[in-house]
PDB file of C-alpha atoms in Angstrom:
ATOM      1  CA  MET A   1     -32.610  -5.679  -4.978  1.00  0.00           C
ATOM      2  CA  GLU A   2     -31.264  -6.747  -8.357  1.00  0.00           C
ATOM      3  CA  PRO A   3     -31.692  -4.139 -11.122  1.00  0.00           C
ATOM      4  CA  VAL A   4     -35.153  -4.221 -12.688  1.00  0.00           C
ATOM      5  CA  ILE A   5     -36.215  -3.085 -16.158  1.00  0.00           C
ATOM      6  CA  LEU A   6     -39.828  -2.139 -16.940  1.00  0.00           C
ATOM      7  CA  THR A   7     -41.307  -1.311 -20.324  1.00  0.00           C
ATOM      8  CA  THR A   8     -44.544   0.325 -21.420  1.00  0.00           C
ATOM      9  CA  GLU A   9     -45.955   1.232 -24.808  1.00  0.00           C
ATOM     10  CA  ARG A  10     -43.782   4.356 -25.073  1.00  0.00           C
ATOM     11  CA  LEU A  11     -41.275   4.072 -22.249  1.00  0.00           C
ATOM     12  CA  PHE A  12     -38.287   2.135 -20.990  1.00  0.00           C
ATOM     13  CA  LEU A  13     -37.567   2.262 -17.241  1.00  0.00           C
ATOM     14  CA  ARG A  14     -34.232   1.132 -15.802  1.00  0.00           C
ATOM     15  CA  PRO A  15     -32.034   2.065 -12.833  1.00  0.00           C
ATOM     16  CA  PHE A  16     -29.981   5.213 -13.298  1.00  0.00           C
ATOM     17  CA  GLU A  17     -26.441   4.758 -14.594  1.00  0.00           C
ATOM     18  CA  ALA A  18     -23.392   7.031 -14.457  1.00  0.00           C
ATOM     19  CA  PRO A  19     -23.714   8.096 -18.147  1.00  0.00           C
ATOM     20  CA  ASP A  20     -27.144   9.592 -17.325  1.00  0.00           C
ATOM     21  CA  ALA A  21     -25.521  12.411 -15.345  1.00  0.00           C
ATOM     22  CA  ALA A  22     -25.499  15.007 -18.112  1.00  0.00           C
ATOM     23  CA  ALA A  23     -29.180  14.462 -18.944  1.00  0.00           C
ATOM     24  CA  VAL A  24     -30.184  14.557 -15.263  1.00  0.00           C
ATOM     25  CA  TYR A  25     -28.203  17.759 -14.768  1.00  0.00           C
ATOM     26  CA  ALA A  26     -29.859  19.395 -17.793  1.00  0.00           C
ATOM     27  CA  ALA A  27     -33.372  18.386 -16.671  1.00  0.00           C
ATOM     28  CA  CYS A  28     -32.858  19.633 -13.133  1.00  0.00           C
ATOM     29  CA  GLN A  29     -32.013  23.153 -14.282  1.00  0.00           C
ATOM     30  CA  GLU A  30     -35.766  23.632 -14.830  1.00  0.00           C
ATOM     31  CA  PRO A  31     -36.889  25.633 -11.750  1.00  0.00           C
ATOM     32  CA  ASP A  32     -39.944  23.544 -10.865  1.00  0.00           C
ATOM     33  CA  ILE A  33     -37.892  20.407 -10.143  1.00  0.00           C
ATOM     34  CA  PRO A  34     -35.765  21.822  -7.286  1.00  0.00           C
ATOM     35  CA  ARG A  35     -38.772  23.876  -6.141  1.00  0.00           C
ATOM     36  CA  TRP A  36     -40.967  20.844  -5.507  1.00  0.00           C
ATOM     37  CA  THR A  37     -38.426  18.086  -4.740  1.00  0.00           C
ATOM     38  CA  GLY A  38     -35.643  17.585  -2.244  1.00  0.00           C
ATOM     39  CA  ILE A  39     -32.746  17.876  -4.708  1.00  0.00           C
ATOM     40  CA  PRO A  40     -29.995  20.449  -4.066  1.00  0.00           C
ATOM     41  CA  SER A  41     -30.588  23.942  -5.392  1.00  0.00           C
ATOM     42  CA  PRO A  42     -28.736  25.127  -7.368  1.00  0.00           C
ATOM     43  CA  TYR A  43     -28.204  21.678  -8.917  1.00  0.00           C
ATOM     44  CA  SER A  44     -24.710  21.054 -10.251  1.00  0.00           C
ATOM     45  CA  LEU A  45     -23.259  18.509 -12.644  1.00  0.00           C
ATOM     46  CA  GLN A  46     -21.403  17.064  -9.657  1.00  0.00           C
ATOM     47  CA  ASP A  47     -24.754  16.537  -7.898  1.00  0.00           C
ATOM     48  CA  ALA A  48     -26.015  14.632 -10.942  1.00  0.00           C
ATOM     49  CA  GLU A  49     -22.843  12.553 -11.142  1.00  0.00           C
ATOM     50  CA  LEU A  50     -23.125  11.645  -7.456  1.00  0.00           C
ATOM     51  CA  PHE A  51     -26.779  10.647  -7.833  1.00  0.00           C
ATOM     52  CA  THR A  52     -26.440   8.571 -10.986  1.00  0.00           C
ATOM     53  CA  GLY A  53     -23.079   6.995 -10.205  1.00  0.00           C
ATOM     54  CA  THR A  54     -23.258   6.450  -6.447  1.00  0.00           C
ATOM     55  CA  THR A  55     -26.434   7.406  -4.572  1.00  0.00           C
ATOM     56  CA  SER A  56     -28.995   5.667  -6.764  1.00  0.00           C
ATOM     57  CA  PRO A  57     -27.039   2.405  -7.303  1.00  0.00           C
ATOM     58  CA  GLU A  58     -26.266   2.218  -3.585  1.00  0.00           C
ATOM     59  CA  ALA A  59     -29.944   2.751  -2.721  1.00  0.00           C
ATOM     60  CA  TRP A  60     -30.863  -0.230  -4.919  1.00  0.00           C
ATOM     61  CA  ARG A  61     -28.220  -2.356  -3.167  1.00  0.00           C
ATOM     62  CA  THR A  62     -29.397  -1.361   0.309  1.00  0.00           C
ATOM     63  CA  ASP A  63     -33.137  -1.416  -0.479  1.00  0.00           C
ATOM     64  CA  THR A  64     -33.647   2.164   0.673  1.00  0.00           C
ATOM     65  CA  SER A  65     -35.090   3.461  -2.618  1.00  0.00           C
ATOM     66  CA  TYR A  66     -35.564   2.198  -6.162  1.00  0.00           C
ATOM     67  CA  SER A  67     -35.173   5.015  -8.695  1.00  0.00           C
ATOM     68  CA  PHE A  68     -35.806   4.463 -12.388  1.00  0.00           C
ATOM     69  CA  ALA A  69     -34.617   6.587 -15.272  1.00  0.00           C
ATOM     70  CA  VAL A  70     -37.685   7.034 -17.486  1.00  0.00           C
ATOM     71  CA  LEU A  71     -36.528   6.915 -21.109  1.00  0.00           C
ATOM     72  CA  SER A  72     -38.307   7.313 -24.423  1.00  0.00           C
ATOM     73  CA  ARG A  73     -38.411   4.105 -26.425  1.00  0.00           C
ATOM     74  CA  ALA A  74     -38.470   6.222 -29.583  1.00  0.00           C
ATOM     75  CA  ASP A  75     -35.182   8.081 -29.134  1.00  0.00           C
ATOM     76  CA  GLY A  76     -33.726   7.149 -25.725  1.00  0.00           C
ATOM     77  CA  SER A  77     -34.095  10.657 -24.288  1.00  0.00           C
ATOM     78  CA  LEU A  78     -34.481  11.089 -20.529  1.00  0.00           C
ATOM     79  CA  ILE A  79     -38.084  11.947 -19.697  1.00  0.00           C
ATOM     80  CA  GLY A  80     -37.798  11.935 -15.927  1.00  0.00           C
ATOM     81  CA  SER A  81     -37.347   9.945 -12.753  1.00  0.00           C
ATOM     82  CA  MET A  82     -39.850   7.562 -11.191  1.00  0.00           C
ATOM     83  CA  GLY A  83     -39.281   5.470  -8.114  1.00  0.00           C
ATOM     84  CA  LEU A  84     -40.132   4.050  -4.758  1.00  0.00           C
ATOM     85  CA  VAL A  85     -38.738   5.922  -1.762  1.00  0.00           C
ATOM     86  CA  ARG A  86     -38.806   5.579   2.024  1.00  0.00           C
ATOM     87  CA  LEU A  87     -38.812   1.786   1.918  1.00  0.00           C
ATOM     88  CA  ASP A  88     -38.252   1.171   5.635  1.00  0.00           C
ATOM     89  CA  LEU A  89     -41.778  -0.321   5.874  1.00  0.00           C
ATOM     90  CA  LEU A  90     -41.566  -2.415   2.702  1.00  0.00           C
ATOM     91  CA  ARG A  91     -40.593  -5.675   4.384  1.00  0.00           C
ATOM     92  CA  THR A  92     -42.559  -5.201   7.597  1.00  0.00           C
ATOM     93  CA  PRO A  93     -46.192  -6.159   8.228  1.00  0.00           C
ATOM     94  CA  GLU A  94     -47.145  -2.686   6.915  1.00  0.00           C
ATOM     95  CA  ARG A  95     -45.899  -3.633   3.381  1.00  0.00           C
ATOM     96  CA  GLN A  96     -45.785   0.049   2.474  1.00  0.00           C
ATOM     97  CA  ALA A  97     -43.861   2.240   0.018  1.00  0.00           C
ATOM     98  CA  GLU A  98     -44.011   5.800  -1.304  1.00  0.00           C
ATOM     99  CA  LEU A  99     -44.028   6.864  -4.955  1.00  0.00           C
ATOM    100  CA  GLY A 100     -41.881   9.810  -6.004  1.00  0.00           C
ATOM    101  CA  TYR A 101     -41.237  11.356  -9.408  1.00  0.00           C
ATOM    102  CA  TRP A 102     -40.166  14.324 -11.487  1.00  0.00           C
ATOM    103  CA  THR A 103     -40.507  15.003 -15.203  1.00  0.00           C
ATOM    104  CA  ALA A 104     -38.315  17.117 -17.476  1.00  0.00           C
ATOM    105  CA  GLY A 105     -40.131  20.286 -18.503  1.00  0.00           C
ATOM    106  CA  GLU A 106     -40.226  19.581 -22.223  1.00  0.00           C
ATOM    107  CA  HIS A 107     -41.878  16.192 -21.670  1.00  0.00           C
ATOM    108  CA  ARG A 108     -44.778  17.291 -19.459  1.00  0.00           C
ATOM    109  CA  GLY A 109     -48.382  17.171 -20.575  1.00  0.00           C
ATOM    110  CA  LYS A 110     -47.951  14.054 -22.728  1.00  0.00           C
ATOM    111  CA  GLY A 111     -49.049  11.379 -20.263  1.00  0.00           C
ATOM    112  CA  TYR A 112     -45.542   9.962 -19.790  1.00  0.00           C
ATOM    113  CA  THR A 113     -45.493  10.393 -16.013  1.00  0.00           C
ATOM    114  CA  VAL A 114     -48.810   8.590 -15.500  1.00  0.00           C
ATOM    115  CA  GLU A 115     -47.670   5.796 -17.840  1.00  0.00           C
ATOM    116  CA  ALA A 116     -44.423   5.341 -15.912  1.00  0.00           C
ATOM    117  CA  ALA A 117     -46.147   5.574 -12.526  1.00  0.00           C
ATOM    118  CA  LEU A 118     -48.636   2.851 -13.412  1.00  0.00           C
ATOM    119  CA  ALA A 119     -45.785   0.552 -14.465  1.00  0.00           C
ATOM    120  CA  VAL A 120     -43.933   1.105 -11.199  1.00  0.00           C
ATOM    121  CA  VAL A 121     -46.930   0.723  -8.886  1.00  0.00           C
ATOM    122  CA  ARG A 122     -48.045  -2.470 -10.649  1.00  0.00           C
ATOM    123  CA  TRP A 123     -44.523  -3.842 -10.240  1.00  0.00           C
ATOM    124  CA  ALA A 124     -44.568  -2.846  -6.565  1.00  0.00           C
ATOM    125  CA  PHE A 125     -47.932  -4.503  -5.936  1.00  0.00           C
ATOM    126  CA  ASP A 126     -47.357  -7.650  -7.999  1.00  0.00           C
ATOM    127  CA  ASP A 127     -43.650  -8.357  -7.456  1.00  0.00           C
ATOM    128  CA  LEU A 128     -42.728  -6.626  -4.191  1.00  0.00           C
ATOM    129  CA  GLY A 129     -45.940  -7.340  -2.289  1.00  0.00           C
ATOM    130  CA  VAL A 130     -46.669  -3.690  -1.474  1.00  0.00           C
ATOM    131  CA  GLU A 131     -50.120  -3.387   0.113  1.00  0.00           C
ATOM    132  CA  ARG A 132     -50.296   0.396   0.535  1.00  0.00           C
ATOM    133  CA  MET A 133     -48.638   2.933  -1.734  1.00  0.00           C
ATOM    134  CA  GLU A 134     -48.397   6.501  -0.519  1.00  0.00           C
ATOM    135  CA  TRP A 135     -47.900   9.733  -2.427  1.00  0.00           C
ATOM    136  CA  LEU A 136     -46.791  12.906  -0.656  1.00  0.00           C
ATOM    137  CA  ALA A 137     -46.121  16.355  -2.072  1.00  0.00           C
ATOM    138  CA  GLU A 138     -45.811  19.833  -0.692  1.00  0.00           C
ATOM    139  CA  ALA A 139     -49.247  21.447  -0.635  1.00  0.00           C
ATOM    140  CA  GLY A 140     -49.592  23.519  -3.780  1.00  0.00           C
ATOM    141  CA  ASN A 141     -47.842  21.077  -6.108  1.00  0.00           C
ATOM    142  CA  GLU A 142     -50.823  20.811  -8.429  1.00  0.00           C
ATOM    143  CA  GLY A 143     -48.913  19.058 -11.204  1.00  0.00           C
ATOM    144  CA  SER A 144     -47.834  16.189  -8.982  1.00  0.00           C
ATOM    145  CA  ARG A 145     -51.323  15.864  -7.520  1.00  0.00           C
ATOM    146  CA  ALA A 146     -52.884  15.738 -10.990  1.00  0.00           C
ATOM    147  CA  VAL A 147     -50.601  12.838 -11.911  1.00  0.00           C
ATOM    148  CA  ALA A 148     -51.373  11.003  -8.671  1.00  0.00           C
ATOM    149  CA  ARG A 149     -55.109  11.323  -9.233  1.00  0.00           C
ATOM    150  CA  LYS A 150     -54.834  10.004 -12.796  1.00  0.00           C
ATOM    151  CA  VAL A 151     -52.895   6.993 -11.481  1.00  0.00           C
ATOM    152  CA  GLY A 152     -55.733   6.311  -9.040  1.00  0.00           C
ATOM    153  CA  PHE A 153     -54.465   7.679  -5.738  1.00  0.00           C
ATOM    154  CA  ARG A 154     -57.170   8.763  -3.310  1.00  0.00           C
ATOM    155  CA  MET A 155     -56.433  12.052  -1.609  1.00  0.00           C
ATOM    156  CA  GLU A 156     -56.486  11.628   2.159  1.00  0.00           C
ATOM    157  CA  GLY A 157     -55.846  15.139   3.373  1.00  0.00           C
ATOM    158  CA  THR A 158     -53.181  17.588   4.479  1.00  0.00           C
ATOM    159  CA  LEU A 159     -50.380  16.911   6.947  1.00  0.00           C
ATOM    160  CA  ARG A 160     -49.806  20.199   8.712  1.00  0.00           C
ATOM    161  CA  ALA A 161     -46.221  21.440   9.088  1.00  0.00           C
ATOM    162  CA  LYS A 162     -44.907  18.062   7.868  1.00  0.00           C
ATOM    163  CA  LEU A 163     -42.125  19.411   5.655  1.00  0.00           C
ATOM    164  CA  VAL A 164     -39.246  21.695   6.612  1.00  0.00           C
ATOM    165  CA  GLN A 165     -37.870  23.496   3.565  1.00  0.00           C
ATOM    166  CA  GLU A 166     -35.434  26.403   3.668  1.00  0.00           C
ATOM    167  CA  GLY A 167     -36.072  26.831   7.383  1.00  0.00           C
ATOM    168  CA  THR A 168     -39.844  27.021   7.045  1.00  0.00           C
ATOM    169  CA  ARG A 169     -42.436  24.388   7.935  1.00  0.00           C
ATOM    170  CA  ARG A 170     -44.846  23.641   5.115  1.00  0.00           C
ATOM    171  CA  ASP A 171     -47.989  21.557   4.714  1.00  0.00           C
ATOM    172  CA  VAL A 172     -47.945  18.303   2.731  1.00  0.00           C
ATOM    173  CA  TRP A 173     -50.695  16.621   0.743  1.00  0.00           C
ATOM    174  CA  ILE A 174     -51.028  12.850   1.134  1.00  0.00           C
ATOM    175  CA  GLY A 175     -52.786  10.205  -0.928  1.00  0.00           C
ATOM    176  CA  SER A 176     -52.845   6.427  -1.009  1.00  0.00           C
ATOM    177  CA  LEU A 177     -53.247   3.663  -3.563  1.00  0.00           C
ATOM    178  CA  LEU A 178     -54.178   0.048  -2.761  1.00  0.00           C
ATOM    179  CA  PRO A 179     -53.818  -2.958  -5.086  1.00  0.00           C
ATOM    180  CA  SER A 180     -57.605  -3.172  -5.281  1.00  0.00           C
ATOM    181  CA  ASP A 181     -57.769   0.409  -6.626  1.00  0.00           C
ATOM    182  CA  LEU A 182     -56.189  -0.611  -9.939  1.00  0.00           C
ATOM    183  CA  PRO A 183     -58.013  -2.560 -12.625  1.00  0.00           C
ATOM    184  CA  ARG A 184     -56.462  -5.986 -13.103  1.00  0.00           C
ATOM    185  CA  ALA A 185     -54.988  -6.961 -16.441  1.00  0.00           C
ATOM    186  CA  PRO A 186     -56.939  -9.615 -18.375  1.00  0.00           C
ATOM    187  CA  GLY A 187     -55.603 -13.180 -18.161  1.00  0.00           C
ATOM    188  CA  PRO A 188     -55.334 -15.671 -21.047  1.00  0.00           C
ATOM    189  CA  THR A 189     -59.113 -16.197 -21.046  1.00  0.00           C
ATOM    190  CA  GLY A 190     -59.823 -12.475 -21.136  1.00  0.00           C
ATOM    191  CA  VAL A 191     -61.038 -12.462 -17.527  1.00  0.00           C
ATOM    192  CA  PRO A 192     -59.219 -10.051 -15.177  1.00  0.00           C
ATOM    193  CA  VAL A 193     -56.700 -11.828 -12.968  1.00  0.00           C
ATOM    194  CA  PRO A 194     -57.571 -11.396  -9.267  1.00  0.00           C
ATOM    195  CA  ALA A 195     -55.241  -9.440  -7.055  1.00  0.00           C
ATOM    196  CA  PRO A 196     -52.720 -11.525  -5.103  1.00  0.00           C
ATOM    197  CA  ASP A 197     -53.577 -12.465  -1.534  1.00  0.00           C
ATOM    198  CA  THR A 198     -52.843  -9.628   0.876  1.00  0.00           C
ATOM    199  CA  THR A 199     -53.352  -8.859   4.535  1.00  0.00           C
ATOM    200  CA  PRO A 200     -57.121  -8.619   5.142  1.00  0.00           C
ATOM    201  CA  TYR A 201     -58.387  -5.049   5.193  1.00  0.00           C
ATOM    202  CA  LEU A 202     -61.226  -3.916   7.435  1.00  0.00           C
ATOM    203  CA  PRO A 203     -62.119  -0.347   6.397  1.00  0.00           C
ATOM    204  CA  TYR A 204     -63.922   1.849   8.894  1.00  0.00           C
ATOM    205  CA  PRO A 205     -67.475   2.501   7.668  1.00  0.00           C
ATOM    206  CA  ASP A 206     -68.184   6.100   6.681  1.00  0.00           C
TER     207      ASP A 206
END
């Protein structure tokens, strides 16, 4: 995948670059980020340098994950990370991806994460052809679940003992988002543009 840049009213999203290491390191000292994500703990500057300079660029090249640095358009500060992970089903008939994110502590509660998430999922649906977006988080991560719900994800339940963390199995919440769950942007005539053709969906009647 060639590098992609997305913009919103307040945000600028681009692939991580090596100079982002110091800001990533500073953000990831906030305890909630290593608590609820898979990053190393404690998180060192060397970890940040490896992620921004090697791991993230290589993941873009190999189509294994697409991580965006979420930056403020006002001052260029790093607000967080937003991306698509576990892309092994992206180019299969399943056309599936998973959304993952973290937000620096001082930038929470301002709607930035929802704004960035909507930009990324629209890009995934419209440009990548994703037909099912998943969100997973360790059960108890109320902040992540609140963001997912505001984006439009429907909660589907709890996966028991899905996650192994620090030698202990933990439950995971799961939700999904389909292209049809998002309102379409108006076209030139003011009428919403229909969603692109996708694999037909036959939901099981409740």
